[in-house]
Coordinates of C-alpha atoms in Angstrom, one line a residue:
M22 CA 0.0 0.0 0.0
K23 CA 1.4 3.4 -1.0
F24 CA 0.9 6.3 1.4
T25 CA 1.9 9.8 2.1
K26 CA 2.9 11.1 5.6
M27 CA 1.6 14.7 6.2
H28 CA 1.0 17.0 9.2
G29 CA -0.9 20.1 10.1
I30 CA 1.1 21.9 12.7
G31 CA 2.4 18.6 14.1
N32 CA -0.9 16.7 14.0
D33 CA 0.4 13.9 11.7
Y34 CA -1.6 11.4 9.7
V35 CA -0.9 8.8 7.1
Y36 CA -2.9 9.6 3.9
V37 CA -3.9 7.0 1.3
N38 CA -5.3 7.8 -2.2
C39 CA -8.2 5.4 -2.4
F40 CA -8.7 6.3 -6.1
E41 CA -5.7 4.0 -6.6
E42 CA -5.4 1.9 -3.4
K43 CA -7.9 -0.4 -1.6
I44 CA -7.9 -1.1 2.1
E45 CA -10.0 -4.0 3.2
N46 CA -9.9 -3.4 7.0
P47 CA -9.1 0.3 7.7
S48 CA -9.5 -0.1 11.4
Q49 CA -6.8 -2.7 11.6
A50 CA -4.7 -0.8 9.2
A51 CA -4.9 2.3 11.4
R52 CA -3.7 0.4 14.4
I53 CA -0.7 -1.0 12.5
I54 CA 0.3 2.1 10.7
S55 CA -0.2 4.5 13.6
D56 CA 2.2 2.6 15.9
R57 CA 5.3 4.8 16.3
H58 CA 7.6 1.8 17.1
F59 CA 6.4 -0.9 14.8
G60 CA 4.5 1.0 12.1
V61 CA 4.8 4.3 10.2
G62 CA 3.9 6.4 13.3
S63 CA 1.0 8.8 13.2
D64 CA -2.1 10.2 15.0
G65 CA -4.2 8.1 12.7
L66 CA -5.1 7.0 9.1
V67 CA -6.9 9.2 6.5
L68 CA -8.4 7.8 3.4
I69 CA -9.1 10.1 0.4
Q70 CA -12.1 8.6 -1.4
P71 CA -14.6 9.4 -4.1
A72 CA -17.7 11.3 -3.0
D73 CA -21.2 11.6 -4.3
K74 CA -22.0 15.1 -3.0
A75 CA -18.6 16.7 -2.9
D76 CA -15.2 16.7 -4.6
F77 CA -13.8 14.1 -2.2
F78 CA -14.6 12.1 0.9
M79 CA -12.3 12.0 3.9
A80 CA -12.5 8.9 6.1
M81 CA -10.3 8.9 9.2
Y82 CA -9.4 6.4 11.8
N83 CA -7.8 6.8 15.2
P84 CA -4.7 4.8 16.4
D85 CA -7.0 2.6 18.4
G86 CA -9.0 1.7 15.2
S87 CA -12.1 3.7 16.0
Q88 CA -13.5 6.0 13.3
A89 CA -13.5 9.8 13.9
E90 CA -16.0 12.2 12.4
M91 CA -13.6 15.1 11.6
C92 CA -10.2 16.6 12.1
G93 CA -9.4 20.2 11.2
N94 CA -5.7 19.6 10.7
A95 CA -6.3 16.4 8.7
I96 CA -8.7 18.1 6.3
R97 CA -6.2 20.9 5.6
C98 CA -3.7 18.2 4.5
V99 CA -6.4 16.6 2.3
G100 CA -6.8 19.9 0.6
K101 CA -3.1 20.1 0.0
Y102 CA -2.8 16.5 -1.1
V103 CA -5.6 16.7 -3.8
Y104 CA -4.2 19.8 -5.3
D105 CA -0.4 19.2 -5.0
F106 CA -0.8 15.6 -6.4
G107 CA -3.1 16.5 -9.3
L108 CA -6.4 15.1 -8.2
T109 CA -7.9 18.5 -8.7
D110 CA -6.9 21.9 -10.2
K111 CA -9.5 23.8 -8.2
K112 CA -8.5 26.3 -5.5
R113 CA -11.9 25.9 -3.7
V114 CA -12.5 22.3 -2.8
T115 CA -15.4 20.5 -1.1
I116 CA -14.6 17.6 1.2
D117 CA -17.4 15.4 2.6
T118 CA -16.9 13.9 6.1
L119 CA -18.9 12.1 8.7
A120 CA -19.5 15.6 10.1
G121 CA -20.8 17.0 6.8
I122 CA -19.3 18.7 3.8
K123 CA -16.5 21.3 4.4
V124 CA -15.4 24.0 2.0
L125 CA -11.7 24.6 1.7
D126 CA -10.0 27.6 0.1
L127 CA -6.4 26.9 -1.0
T128 CA -3.6 29.5 -1.1
V129 CA -1.2 28.3 -3.8
E130 CA 2.5 29.4 -4.1
N131 CA 4.8 28.0 -6.7
D132 CA 2.2 25.4 -7.7
R133 CA 2.0 24.0 -4.1
V134 CA -0.6 24.7 -1.4
S135 CA 0.9 26.8 1.4
L136 CA -2.2 27.7 3.5
V137 CA -5.7 26.3 3.8
R138 CA -8.8 28.1 5.1
V139 CA -11.6 25.8 6.1
N140 CA -15.2 26.6 6.6
M141 CA -15.8 24.3 9.6
G142 CA -19.5 25.0 9.7
Q143 CA -21.8 25.8 12.6
P144 CA -20.8 25.0 16.1
I145 CA -23.3 22.7 17.9
L146 CA -24.1 23.9 21.5
E147 CA -27.1 21.8 22.4
P148 CA -26.0 19.2 25.0
Q149 CA -28.0 16.3 23.6
R150 CA -26.5 16.8 20.1
I151 CA -22.8 17.1 21.3
P152 CA -23.5 14.7 23.2
V153 CA -23.1 15.5 26.9
L154 CA -25.3 14.7 29.8
Y155 CA -26.2 18.2 31.1
E156 CA -29.6 19.8 31.3
G157 CA -30.4 23.1 29.5
E158 CA -30.0 24.6 26.1
T159 CA -26.2 24.9 26.4
C160 CA -23.3 23.6 28.5
I161 CA -21.4 26.6 29.5
Q162 CA -19.1 26.5 32.6
Q163 CA -20.9 23.5 34.0
P164 CA -19.4 21.6 37.0
I165 CA -17.8 18.2 36.6
M166 CA -16.0 16.1 39.2
V167 CA -12.8 14.5 38.0
D168 CA -10.4 12.6 40.3
G169 CA -12.0 14.2 43.4
Q170 CA -11.8 17.8 42.1
E171 CA -14.4 20.0 40.6
Y172 CA -13.7 21.6 37.2
R173 CA -15.9 23.7 34.9
V174 CA -16.5 22.6 31.3
T175 CA -17.9 24.4 28.3
C176 CA -18.9 21.9 25.7
V177 CA -19.1 22.4 21.9
S178 CA -19.3 20.0 18.9
M179 CA -17.6 20.9 15.7
G180 CA -18.8 17.6 14.2
N181 CA -17.1 15.8 17.1
P182 CA -17.5 16.5 20.8
H183 CA -15.2 18.8 22.8
A184 CA -15.0 19.9 26.5
V185 CA -13.1 23.1 27.2
V186 CA -11.5 23.6 30.6
Y187 CA -9.8 27.0 31.5
M188 CA -6.7 27.0 33.6
D189 CA -4.0 29.4 34.8
D190 CA -1.2 27.1 33.7
V191 CA -1.5 24.3 31.1
E192 CA 2.2 23.5 30.7
Q193 CA 2.5 21.8 34.1
L194 CA -0.8 19.9 33.7
E195 CA -0.5 16.1 34.1
L196 CA -2.3 15.5 30.8
E197 CA -1.5 11.8 30.6
K198 CA -3.3 11.4 33.9
M199 CA -6.2 13.8 33.4
G200 CA -6.9 13.3 29.8
P201 CA -8.2 9.7 30.0
L202 CA -10.4 10.6 33.1
F203 CA -12.2 13.3 31.1
E204 CA -12.4 11.2 28.0
A205 CA -14.1 8.3 29.7
H206 CA -16.2 10.3 32.1
E207 CA -19.9 9.3 32.5
K208 CA -21.0 12.7 31.4
F209 CA -19.7 12.0 27.9
P210 CA -21.6 9.0 26.4
A211 CA -19.6 9.2 23.1
R212 CA -16.3 10.0 25.0
I213 CA -14.9 13.4 24.6
N214 CA -11.9 15.5 23.3
T215 CA -10.7 17.8 26.1
E216 CA -9.0 21.1 25.6
F217 CA -7.1 22.7 28.5
V218 CA -6.8 26.4 27.9
R219 CA -5.0 29.4 29.2
V220 CA -6.2 32.8 28.1
I221 CA -3.2 35.0 27.2
D222 CA -5.3 38.0 26.1
R223 CA -8.5 38.7 24.2
K224 CA -7.0 37.7 20.9
T225 CA -4.6 34.9 22.0
L226 CA -5.1 31.5 23.7
Q227 CA -2.8 28.7 24.6
M228 CA -4.1 25.1 24.4
R229 CA -3.2 21.5 25.1
V230 CA -5.5 18.8 23.9
W231 CA -6.3 15.2 24.8
E232 CA -8.0 13.5 21.8
R233 CA -10.3 10.5 22.3
G234 CA -8.9 7.4 20.9
T235 CA -5.5 9.0 20.4
G236 CA -4.1 10.8 23.5
E237 CA -2.3 14.1 23.6
T238 CA -1.5 15.5 20.1
L239 CA 0.5 18.5 19.1
A240 CA -2.6 20.1 17.6
C241 CA -6.3 19.7 17.0
G242 CA -8.1 21.8 14.5
T243 CA -11.7 21.1 15.6
G244 CA -10.5 21.5 19.2
A245 CA -9.1 25.0 18.4
C246 CA -12.4 25.9 16.8
A247 CA -14.3 24.7 19.9
V248 CA -12.0 26.7 22.1
A249 CA -12.6 29.8 20.1
V250 CA -16.3 29.4 20.3
S251 CA -16.2 28.6 24.0
S252 CA -14.0 31.7 24.7
V253 CA -16.5 34.0 23.0
L254 CA -19.4 32.4 24.8
N255 CA -17.6 33.0 28.1
G256 CA -16.8 36.6 27.2
L257 CA -13.0 35.9 27.3
T258 CA -12.0 36.8 23.8
E259 CA -12.9 38.5 20.5
E260 CA -14.5 36.6 17.7
E261 CA -11.2 36.1 15.9
V262 CA -8.2 34.6 17.8
T263 CA -4.9 33.0 17.5
V264 CA -4.8 29.6 19.2
K265 CA -1.3 28.5 20.2
L266 CA -0.8 24.8 20.2
I267 CA 2.4 22.8 20.8
G268 CA 2.8 22.2 17.1
G269 CA 2.1 25.8 16.0
D270 CA -0.6 28.4 15.7
L271 CA -4.1 28.4 14.1
R272 CA -6.2 31.4 13.2
I273 CA -9.8 30.9 14.2
Q274 CA -12.8 33.1 13.5
W275 CA -16.3 32.6 14.7
D276 CA -18.5 34.7 12.3
R277 CA -21.5 35.3 14.5
N278 CA -23.5 36.8 11.6
E279 CA -23.1 33.6 9.5
D280 CA -22.8 31.4 12.6
V281 CA -19.9 29.5 11.1
V282 CA -16.3 29.0 12.2
Y283 CA -13.3 29.5 9.9
M284 CA -10.0 27.9 10.5
T285 CA -6.7 28.9 8.7
G286 CA -3.5 27.1 9.0
S287 CA -0.7 25.3 7.2
A288 CA -0.3 21.8 5.9
E289 CA 2.9 20.0 5.1
T290 CA 4.0 16.9 3.2
V291 CA 6.7 14.9 5.1
F292 CA 7.4 11.8 2.9
H293 CA 6.0 9.1 0.7
G294 CA 6.3 5.4 1.4
E295 CA 4.9 1.9 0.9
I296 CA 3.9 -0.7 3.5
N297 CA 2.5 -4.2 3.5
I298 CA -0.8 -4.4 5.4

């Protein structure tokens, strides 16, 4: 199986062109490929497939073999892949996902995509649709007990569920301990991605993320979008912010008039390879 390793600010995936390749068991393939000691090493597997209602379909699998709805960093890489490797010549591309169709605007320099702006769609705030087990129309700064301590979470879905927790210091956080406790908490029936956030100023946020089925990653695009929405809802920031992640920065704008979130960031090709699955 031929593949391409790519990353969006450190959030790395293995990409397969399924116009040319066929994978019989993608869940098993994801577990093998993602292993950083015995496989290629990645935050998951992304399949670029034909689509009925869009230009392409993005199917993605976590390192534990579970299927994910969406990933903002991964979809930027899909946009770069399909343009750079000649699957399309369009600079506005539509990508279907399990979280719906996303529209990508590609910035091209020297015949290669250097930057991708993604319309990530409308944030979902209703608890039952996220899903989270809280009463009310939204889940903003709601209490949750984790490891004997009370935290406050604001929950947003960007096609996948996120819980945002604000802290004074995220660098010293024992994320390997806390992340799994949030992910598997009874309040989150579909498990949860958790963002731990420090507000630097009204236009800048620092974030670490624990992704369900993966663990800590260097970046999470949907998570950065959820953090931006949460921060506006809590009156902490403006509608357009820079989210600083371990792997780099993302620009996020929640357009309240359109009620859609835009994410802008880079995408990089690392190498091509071939593996027997």
